[in-house]
JSON list of C-alpha atoms in Angstrom, two decimals:
[
{"chain": "A", "resi": 1, "resn": "MET", "atom": "CA", "xyz": [3.12, -60.82, -9.12]},
{"chain": "A", "resi": 2, "resn": "VAL", "atom": "CA", "xyz": [4.75, -61.37, -5.72]},
{"chain": "A", "resi": 3, "resn": "ASP", "atom": "CA", "xyz": [5.50, -64.85, -4.38]},
{"chain": "A", "resi": 4, "resn": "SER", "atom": "CA", "xyz": [5.56, -65.87, -0.71]},
{"chain": "A", "resi": 5, "resn": "ALA", "atom": "CA", "xyz": [9.25, -64.89, -0.46]},
{"chain": "A", "resi": 6, "resn": "SER", "atom": "CA", "xyz": [8.42, -61.34, -1.72]},
{"chain": "A", "resi": 7, "resn": "ASN", "atom": "CA", "xyz": [10.12, -61.95, -5.09]},
{"chain": "A", "resi": 8, "resn": "LEU", "atom": "CA", "xyz": [8.62, -59.89, -7.91]},
{"chain": "A", "resi": 9, "resn": "SER", "atom": "CA", "xyz": [7.94, -61.32, -11.35]},
{"chain": "A", "resi": 10, "resn": "SER", "atom": "CA", "xyz": [9.50, -59.76, -14.43]},
{"chain": "A", "resi": 11, "resn": "LEU", "atom": "CA", "xyz": [7.91, -56.89, -16.31]},
{"chain": "A", "resi": 12, "resn": "MET", "atom": "CA", "xyz": [5.48, -57.61, -19.13]},
{"chain": "A", "resi": 13, "resn": "ARG", "atom": "CA", "xyz": [4.69, -54.88, -21.63]},
{"chain": "A", "resi": 14, "resn": "ILE", "atom": "CA", "xyz": [1.63, -54.62, -23.86]},
{"chain": "A", "resi": 15, "resn": "ALA", "atom": "CA", "xyz": [1.52, -52.36, -26.90]},
{"chain": "A", "resi": 16, "resn": "PHE", "atom": "CA", "xyz": [-1.79, -50.93, -28.06]},
{"chain": "A", "resi": 17, "resn": "THR", "atom": "CA", "xyz": [-2.53, -49.93, -31.63]},
{"chain": "A", "resi": 18, "resn": "THR", "atom": "CA", "xyz": [-5.78, -48.37, -32.72]},
{"chain": "A", "resi": 19, "resn": "PRO", "atom": "CA", "xyz": [-6.86, -49.23, -36.25]},
{"chain": "A", "resi": 20, "resn": "SER", "atom": "CA", "xyz": [-7.56, -46.31, -38.58]},
{"chain": "A", "resi": 21, "resn": "SER", "atom": "CA", "xyz": [-11.20, -45.63, -39.30]},
{"chain": "A", "resi": 22, "resn": "GLY", "atom": "CA", "xyz": [-10.80, -46.10, -43.07]},
{"chain": "A", "resi": 23, "resn": "GLY", "atom": "CA", "xyz": [-13.64, -43.69, -43.77]},
{"chain": "A", "resi": 24, "resn": "GLY", "atom": "CA", "xyz": [-16.27, -46.45, -44.05]},
{"chain": "A", "resi": 25, "resn": "GLY", "atom": "CA", "xyz": [-19.72, -45.84, -42.68]},
{"chain": "A", "resi": 26, "resn": "GLY", "atom": "CA", "xyz": [-20.63, -47.45, -39.35]},
{"chain": "A", "resi": 27, "resn": "THR", "atom": "CA", "xyz": [-17.06, -47.74, -38.08]},
{"chain": "A", "resi": 28, "resn": "ASP", "atom": "CA", "xyz": [-16.83, -47.35, -34.29]},
{"chain": "A", "resi": 29, "resn": "THR", "atom": "CA", "xyz": [-14.35, -44.57, -33.52]},
{"chain": "A", "resi": 30, "resn": "THR", "atom": "CA", "xyz": [-15.59, -43.75, -30.03]},
{"chain": "A", "resi": 31, "resn": "ALA", "atom": "CA", "xyz": [-13.40, -44.87, -27.13]},
{"chain": "A", "resi": 32, "resn": "PRO", "atom": "CA", "xyz": [-15.04, -46.39, -24.06]},
{"chain": "A", "resi": 33, "resn": "VAL", "atom": "CA", "xyz": [-15.57, -44.00, -21.15]},
{"chain": "A", "resi": 34, "resn": "VAL", "atom": "CA", "xyz": [-14.68, -45.19, -17.65]},
{"chain": "A", "resi": 35, "resn": "THR", "atom": "CA", "xyz": [-16.59, -43.70, -14.71]},
{"chain": "A", "resi": 36, "resn": "ASN", "atom": "CA", "xyz": [-16.93, -44.35, -10.97]},
{"chain": "A", "resi": 37, "resn": "PRO", "atom": "CA", "xyz": [-13.52, -46.01, -10.48]},
{"chain": "A", "resi": 38, "resn": "LEU", "atom": "CA", "xyz": [-13.02, -47.27, -6.92]},
{"chain": "A", "resi": 39, "resn": "VAL", "atom": "CA", "xyz": [-10.57, -49.59, -5.16]},
{"chain": "A", "resi": 40, "resn": "THR", "atom": "CA", "xyz": [-11.69, -51.38, -2.01]},
{"chain": "A", "resi": 41, "resn": "PRO", "atom": "CA", "xyz": [-8.61, -52.83, -0.30]},
{"chain": "A", "resi": 42, "resn": "SER", "atom": "CA", "xyz": [-8.46, -55.74, 2.12]},
{"chain": "A", "resi": 43, "resn": "LEU", "atom": "CA", "xyz": [-5.50, -57.38, 3.84]},
{"chain": "A", "resi": 44, "resn": "ASN", "atom": "CA", "xyz": [-3.77, -59.08, 0.86]},
{"chain": "A", "resi": 45, "resn": "SER", "atom": "CA", "xyz": [-6.01, -58.12, -2.04]},
{"chain": "A", "resi": 46, "resn": "ALA", "atom": "CA", "xyz": [-8.29, -55.41, -3.37]},
{"chain": "A", "resi": 47, "resn": "GLN", "atom": "CA", "xyz": [-11.37, -55.06, -5.56]},
{"chain": "A", "resi": 48, "resn": "LEU", "atom": "CA", "xyz": [-11.29, -52.58, -8.45]},
{"chain": "A", "resi": 49, "resn": "THR", "atom": "CA", "xyz": [-14.76, -51.51, -9.54]},
{"chain": "A", "resi": 50, "resn": "PHE", "atom": "CA", "xyz": [-15.72, -49.17, -12.36]},
{"chain": "A", "resi": 51, "resn": "THR", "atom": "CA", "xyz": [-18.37, -48.52, -14.96]},
{"chain": "A", "resi": 52, "resn": "SER", "atom": "CA", "xyz": [-17.58, -48.76, -18.68]},
{"chain": "A", "resi": 53, "resn": "SER", "atom": "CA", "xyz": [-19.68, -47.24, -21.44]},
{"chain": "A", "resi": 54, "resn": "GLU", "atom": "CA", "xyz": [-18.81, -50.18, -23.75]},
{"chain": "A", "resi": 55, "resn": "ALA", "atom": "CA", "xyz": [-17.95, -53.85, -23.50]},
{"chain": "A", "resi": 56, "resn": "GLY", "atom": "CA", "xyz": [-14.42, -54.97, -24.33]},
{"chain": "A", "resi": 57, "resn": "ASN", "atom": "CA", "xyz": [-11.26, -55.87, -22.44]},
{"chain": "A", "resi": 58, "resn": "THR", "atom": "CA", "xyz": [-9.69, -54.27, -19.39]},
{"chain": "A", "resi": 59, "resn": "PHE", "atom": "CA", "xyz": [-5.90, -54.07, -19.35]},
{"chain": "A", "resi": 60, "resn": "TYR", "atom": "CA", "xyz": [-4.39, -53.25, -15.97]},
{"chain": "A", "resi": 61, "resn": "SER", "atom": "CA", "xyz": [-1.15, -53.17, -14.01]},
{"chain": "A", "resi": 62, "resn": "VAL", "atom": "CA", "xyz": [-0.45, -52.84, -10.30]},
{"chain": "A", "resi": 63, "resn": "GLY", "atom": "CA", "xyz": [2.69, -51.22, -8.89]},
{"chain": "A", "resi": 64, "resn": "LEU", "atom": "CA", "xyz": [4.07, -49.99, -5.61]},
{"chain": "A", "resi": 65, "resn": "SER", "atom": "CA", "xyz": [2.83, -46.45, -4.92]},
{"chain": "A", "resi": 66, "resn": "SER", "atom": "CA", "xyz": [6.29, -45.35, -3.76]},
{"chain": "A", "resi": 67, "resn": "ALA", "atom": "CA", "xyz": [7.74, -45.84, -7.26]},
{"chain": "A", "resi": 68, "resn": "ALA", "atom": "CA", "xyz": [8.04, -42.98, -9.72]},
{"chain": "A", "resi": 69, "resn": "ASP", "atom": "CA", "xyz": [6.75, -45.14, -12.58]},
{"chain": "A", "resi": 70, "resn": "MET", "atom": "CA", "xyz": [5.14, -48.52, -13.21]},
{"chain": "A", "resi": 71, "resn": "THR", "atom": "CA", "xyz": [8.22, -50.40, -14.48]},
{"chain": "A", "resi": 72, "resn": "GLY", "atom": "CA", "xyz": [10.94, -52.71, -13.24]},
{"chain": "A", "resi": 73, "resn": "THR", "atom": "CA", "xyz": [10.83, -54.02, -9.70]},
{"chain": "A", "resi": 74, "resn": "ALA", "atom": "CA", "xyz": [8.09, -51.55, -8.74]},
{"chain": "A", "resi": 75, "resn": "LEU", "atom": "CA", "xyz": [5.64, -53.44, -10.96]},
{"chain": "A", "resi": 76, "resn": "VAL", "atom": "CA", "xyz": [3.72, -56.07, -9.01]},
{"chain": "A", "resi": 77, "resn": "SER", "atom": "CA", "xyz": [1.38, -57.23, -11.78]},
{"chain": "A", "resi": 78, "resn": "GLY", "atom": "CA", "xyz": [1.63, -55.97, -15.33]},
{"chain": "A", "resi": 79, "resn": "GLY", "atom": "CA", "xyz": [-0.18, -56.35, -18.60]},
{"chain": "A", "resi": 80, "resn": "THR", "atom": "CA", "xyz": [-3.08, -58.31, -17.15]},
{"chain": "A", "resi": 81, "resn": "GLN", "atom": "CA", "xyz": [-6.20, -58.58, -19.30]},
{"chain": "A", "resi": 82, "resn": "THR", "atom": "CA", "xyz": [-9.77, -59.38, -18.29]},
{"chain": "A", "resi": 83, "resn": "SER", "atom": "CA", "xyz": [-13.11, -58.91, -20.01]},
{"chain": "A", "resi": 84, "resn": "ALA", "atom": "CA", "xyz": [-15.18, -55.79, -19.39]},
{"chain": "A", "resi": 85, "resn": "SER", "atom": "CA", "xyz": [-18.90, -55.43, -19.82]},
{"chain": "A", "resi": 86, "resn": "SER", "atom": "CA", "xyz": [-20.91, -52.38, -20.66]},
{"chain": "A", "resi": 87, "resn": "GLY", "atom": "CA", "xyz": [-21.93, -51.19, -17.22]},
{"chain": "A", "resi": 88, "resn": "ALA", "atom": "CA", "xyz": [-20.52, -52.26, -13.85]},
{"chain": "A", "resi": 89, "resn": "ASN", "atom": "CA", "xyz": [-17.24, -54.20, -13.70]},
{"chain": "A", "resi": 90, "resn": "THR", "atom": "CA", "xyz": [-15.14, -55.75, -10.92]},
{"chain": "A", "resi": 91, "resn": "VAL", "atom": "CA", "xyz": [-11.51, -56.83, -11.11]},
{"chain": "A", "resi": 92, "resn": "SER", "atom": "CA", "xyz": [-9.83, -58.74, -8.27]},
{"chain": "A", "resi": 93, "resn": "LEU", "atom": "CA", "xyz": [-6.29, -57.61, -7.45]},
{"chain": "A", "resi": 94, "resn": "THR", "atom": "CA", "xyz": [-4.61, -60.48, -5.59]},
{"chain": "A", "resi": 95, "resn": "SER", "atom": "CA", "xyz": [-1.25, -61.48, -4.09]},
{"chain": "A", "resi": 96, "resn": "LEU", "atom": "CA", "xyz": [-0.73, -58.09, -2.46]},
{"chain": "A", "resi": 97, "resn": "ALA", "atom": "CA", "xyz": [1.17, -57.49, 0.77]},
{"chain": "A", "resi": 98, "resn": "ALA", "atom": "CA", "xyz": [-0.59, -56.14, 3.86]},
{"chain": "A", "resi": 99, "resn": "SER", "atom": "CA", "xyz": [0.00, -52.51, 4.92]},
{"chain": "A", "resi": 100, "resn": "THR", "atom": "CA", "xyz": [1.48, -51.61, 1.54]},
{"chain": "A", "resi": 101, "resn": "GLY", "atom": "CA", "xyz": [0.75, -48.71, -0.80]},
{"chain": "A", "resi": 102, "resn": "TYR", "atom": "CA", "xyz": [-0.07, -49.58, -4.42]},
{"chain": "A", "resi": 103, "resn": "ARG", "atom": "CA", "xyz": [-1.22, -47.92, -7.63]},
{"chain": "A", "resi": 104, "resn": "VAL", "atom": "CA", "xyz": [-3.42, -49.56, -10.21]},
{"chain": "A", "resi": 105, "resn": "GLN", "atom": "CA", "xyz": [-3.73, -48.18, -13.73]},
{"chain": "A", "resi": 106, "resn": "PHE", "atom": "CA", "xyz": [-6.10, -49.50, -16.35]},
{"chain": "A", "resi": 107, "resn": "VAL", "atom": "CA", "xyz": [-7.78, -48.92, -19.70]},
{"chain": "A", "resi": 108, "resn": "VAL", "atom": "CA", "xyz": [-10.75, -50.46, -21.48]},
{"chain": "A", "resi": 109, "resn": "ARG", "atom": "CA", "xyz": [-10.41, -51.40, -25.16]},
{"chain": "A", "resi": 110, "resn": "ASP", "atom": "CA", "xyz": [-13.60, -52.01, -27.14]},
{"chain": "A", "resi": 111, "resn": "ALA", "atom": "CA", "xyz": [-14.09, -54.53, -29.97]},
{"chain": "A", "resi": 112, "resn": "ALA", "atom": "CA", "xyz": [-13.13, -51.89, -32.58]},
{"chain": "A", "resi": 113, "resn": "GLY", "atom": "CA", "xyz": [-9.80, -51.25, -30.83]},
{"chain": "A", "resi": 114, "resn": "ASN", "atom": "CA", "xyz": [-10.71, -47.88, -29.32]},
{"chain": "A", "resi": 115, "resn": "ILE", "atom": "CA", "xyz": [-9.00, -47.33, -25.96]},
{"chain": "A", "resi": 116, "resn": "SER", "atom": "CA", "xyz": [-10.30, -45.35, -23.00]},
{"chain": "A", "resi": 117, "resn": "SER", "atom": "CA", "xyz": [-8.22, -42.78, -21.17]},
{"chain": "A", "resi": 118, "resn": "VAL", "atom": "CA", "xyz": [-5.88, -44.27, -18.56]},
{"chain": "A", "resi": 119, "resn": "THR", "atom": "CA", "xyz": [-7.36, -44.35, -15.07]},
{"chain": "A", "resi": 120, "resn": "ARG", "atom": "CA", "xyz": [-4.95, -44.40, -12.10]},
{"chain": "A", "resi": 121, "resn": "ILE", "atom": "CA", "xyz": [-5.87, -45.03, -8.46]},
{"chain": "A", "resi": 122, "resn": "ALA", "atom": "CA", "xyz": [-3.61, -45.20, -5.39]},
{"chain": "A", "resi": 123, "resn": "PHE", "atom": "CA", "xyz": [-4.59, -47.35, -2.40]},
{"chain": "A", "resi": 124, "resn": "THR", "atom": "CA", "xyz": [-3.12, -49.04, 0.67]},
{"chain": "A", "resi": 125, "resn": "THR", "atom": "CA", "xyz": [-3.90, -52.58, 1.76]},
{"chain": "A", "resi": 126, "resn": "LEU", "atom": "CA", "xyz": [-5.18, -53.03, 5.29]},
{"chain": "A", "resi": 127, "resn": "THR", "atom": "CA", "xyz": [-3.00, -53.62, 8.34]},
{"chain": "A", "resi": 128, "resn": "PRO", "atom": "CA", "xyz": [-3.41, -56.94, 10.16]},
{"chain": "A", "resi": 129, "resn": "ALA", "atom": "CA", "xyz": [-5.23, -56.76, 13.48]},
{"chain": "A", "resi": 130, "resn": "ASP", "atom": "CA", "xyz": [-3.07, -56.82, 16.60]},
{"chain": "A", "resi": 131, "resn": "THR", "atom": "CA", "xyz": [-3.85, -60.19, 18.17]},
{"chain": "A", "resi": 132, "resn": "THR", "atom": "CA", "xyz": [-0.94, -60.25, 20.65]},
{"chain": "A", "resi": 133, "resn": "ALA", "atom": "CA", "xyz": [-2.06, -60.14, 24.26]},
{"chain": "A", "resi": 134, "resn": "PRO", "atom": "CA", "xyz": [-0.28, -57.56, 26.42]},
{"chain": "A", "resi": 135, "resn": "SER", "atom": "CA", "xyz": [2.44, -59.06, 28.58]},
{"chain": "A", "resi": 136, "resn": "ARG", "atom": "CA", "xyz": [3.35, -58.14, 32.13]},
{"chain": "A", "resi": 137, "resn": "THR", "atom": "CA", "xyz": [6.93, -57.73, 33.19]},
{"chain": "A", "resi": 138, "resn": "ASP", "atom": "CA", "xyz": [8.15, -57.49, 36.78]},
{"chain": "A", "resi": 139, "resn": "ASP", "atom": "CA", "xyz": [10.57, -54.59, 36.91]},
{"chain": "A", "resi": 140, "resn": "GLY", "atom": "CA", "xyz": [10.99, -54.71, 40.69]},
{"chain": "A", "resi": 141, "resn": "GLU", "atom": "CA", "xyz": [8.96, -51.55, 41.25]},
{"chain": "A", "resi": 142, "resn": "GLU", "atom": "CA", "xyz": [6.54, -51.29, 44.13]},
{"chain": "A", "resi": 143, "resn": "GLY", "atom": "CA", "xyz": [2.99, -52.05, 43.15]},
{"chain": "A", "resi": 144, "resn": "ASP", "atom": "CA", "xyz": [3.97, -54.87, 40.79]},
{"chain": "A", "resi": 145, "resn": "GLU", "atom": "CA", "xyz": [3.08, -57.58, 43.31]},
{"chain": "A", "resi": 146, "resn": "ASP", "atom": "CA", "xyz": [0.59, -60.27, 42.53]},
{"chain": "A", "resi": 147, "resn": "PRO", "atom": "CA", "xyz": [-2.74, -59.05, 43.98]},
{"chain": "A", "resi": 148, "resn": "ASN", "atom": "CA", "xyz": [-3.52, -62.64, 45.04]},
{"chain": "A", "resi": 149, "resn": "SER", "atom": "CA", "xyz": [-0.32, -62.90, 47.09]},
{"chain": "A", "resi": 150, "resn": "SER", "atom": "CA", "xyz": [-0.50, -62.73, 50.89]},
{"chain": "A", "resi": 151, "resn": "GLN", "atom": "CA", "xyz": [2.28, -60.09, 50.72]},
{"chain": "A", "resi": 152, "resn": "ALA", "atom": "CA", "xyz": [0.43, -57.76, 48.30]},
{"chain": "A", "resi": 153, "resn": "GLY", "atom": "CA", "xyz": [0.50, -54.14, 49.40]},
{"chain": "A", "resi": 154, "resn": "LEU", "atom": "CA", "xyz": [2.69, -54.76, 52.46]}
]
């Protein structure tokens, strides 16, 4: 996470282990399948949407897109978990900086411990609108006179 002074939190790592099937009948050995991943960025946040073939938990991390990997100071948010439903899912990515490139990577783990393939998406948050009015400077050049002045154009 990034605070208001642009300090990054420390890295958090999560290890995944998939239990062995044990050969018993009825054991779920099929990993969830993620489809239709999409990130919709805004100024300081983004919405990650995707479809999962199974319910479970989503584990995701967000990093700067300029970094070669998702570790150290390049990691903005790491090891975050949220629930996932079978079907459409939405995850809010918050505390992002405007006009900045990011990467999000995530997996879905079902109740049996099966893990989907890693999905990675790069995106850039929006740039703030320019709300500064243009200013006029008098550089002494002809034609810079005030049009309401009695001396204009003379």
